[in-house]
């Protein structure tokens, strides 16, 4: 539709009046349990069903946790030669573990090695080690450690980032889209791993899967924002590439939030700006848990683009100021703009530092 209509201006007036009065986000999550903590509890039980010796389990866990510290050194540079530390830890694993526990520790190491090469811009090696990690995870999943399905999914998230960073944004968008399709619908698309094509495993831990799906969705929104910022030429293609044909059953409060965000974003993408503003006002008037502030941030960033297009709107300067204040003071949006959530490891071992 054409912007500049009387109804469109009326909606901008409503947004201007409401912007400083949007309710703050809440601390209360719609989900009863933290999915990562629950996953770690379940994973320990699953491992205990495969290996009966508590000392072996504890040893494998402690060795795996050490990879978290190598990860931190790769990201911070505090270790001038992190791969030397990596090789020493790998040698310790070779000497002290065997069977499933050896594979369990080794797959954590492979994801760290992939990160190292990703940071070195050696994307081919980063992809190779990510795929090798998926293969080891598949073996352990078939052995009964079902929670490692999300480790395999996480590698596909990282593969999406590898493609984006290497310049193949179409493949990056496809893997991001397929991962969301899988988590929400059980449809694997082109994901790496035969495990994703067996619906039995998708059904194994539905609550943990849902929690991971919601967090992964937010991560993909963050990834989209950051790729748009780095590559404005491809920015118009990212939303349809990742979210355009994503459909899922709306049977939880969180899924309703995700679906509503997609509807609003689609209205902006197709140029239905009146629908965009009507639904934006409704979305922002619902407090929502602060974990969804990234969605609010994204929609307000799009709103800024829209207001800047309409130079004839008398309240444009005031509206831009109000939106900027809300982004800074209520949503702390600069944190999202400085740090891409997709760079973090969503699936961690307890006791390990965040990536």
XYZ file of N, CA, C and O in Angstrom, residues 1 19 37 94 210 245 303 314:
32
model
N 0.840 -1.194 0.000
C 0.000 0.000 0.000
C 0.877 1.246 0.000
O 2.053 1.198 0.317
N 4.208 5.068 22.776
C 5.576 4.550 22.835
C 6.204 4.669 24.219
O 6.892 3.756 24.679
N 18.990 -26.583 31.978
C 19.201 -27.290 33.242
C 18.493 -28.647 33.218
O 19.041 -29.657 33.674
N 42.270 -39.543 25.310
C 42.682 -40.784 24.638
C 43.194 -41.811 25.647
O 42.956 -43.013 25.502
N 10.974 -28.094 22.929
C 10.247 -26.824 22.821
C 11.080 -25.677 23.373
O 11.175 -24.608 22.770
N 8.396 -19.001 4.838
C 7.413 -20.090 4.695
C 7.347 -20.977 5.940
O 6.899 -22.116 5.877
N 10.436 -0.279 12.460
C 9.587 0.912 12.567
C 10.390 2.178 12.292
O 9.912 3.113 11.629
N 4.295 14.859 10.390
C 4.713 15.965 11.268
C 5.402 15.517 12.550
O 6.268 16.228 13.080
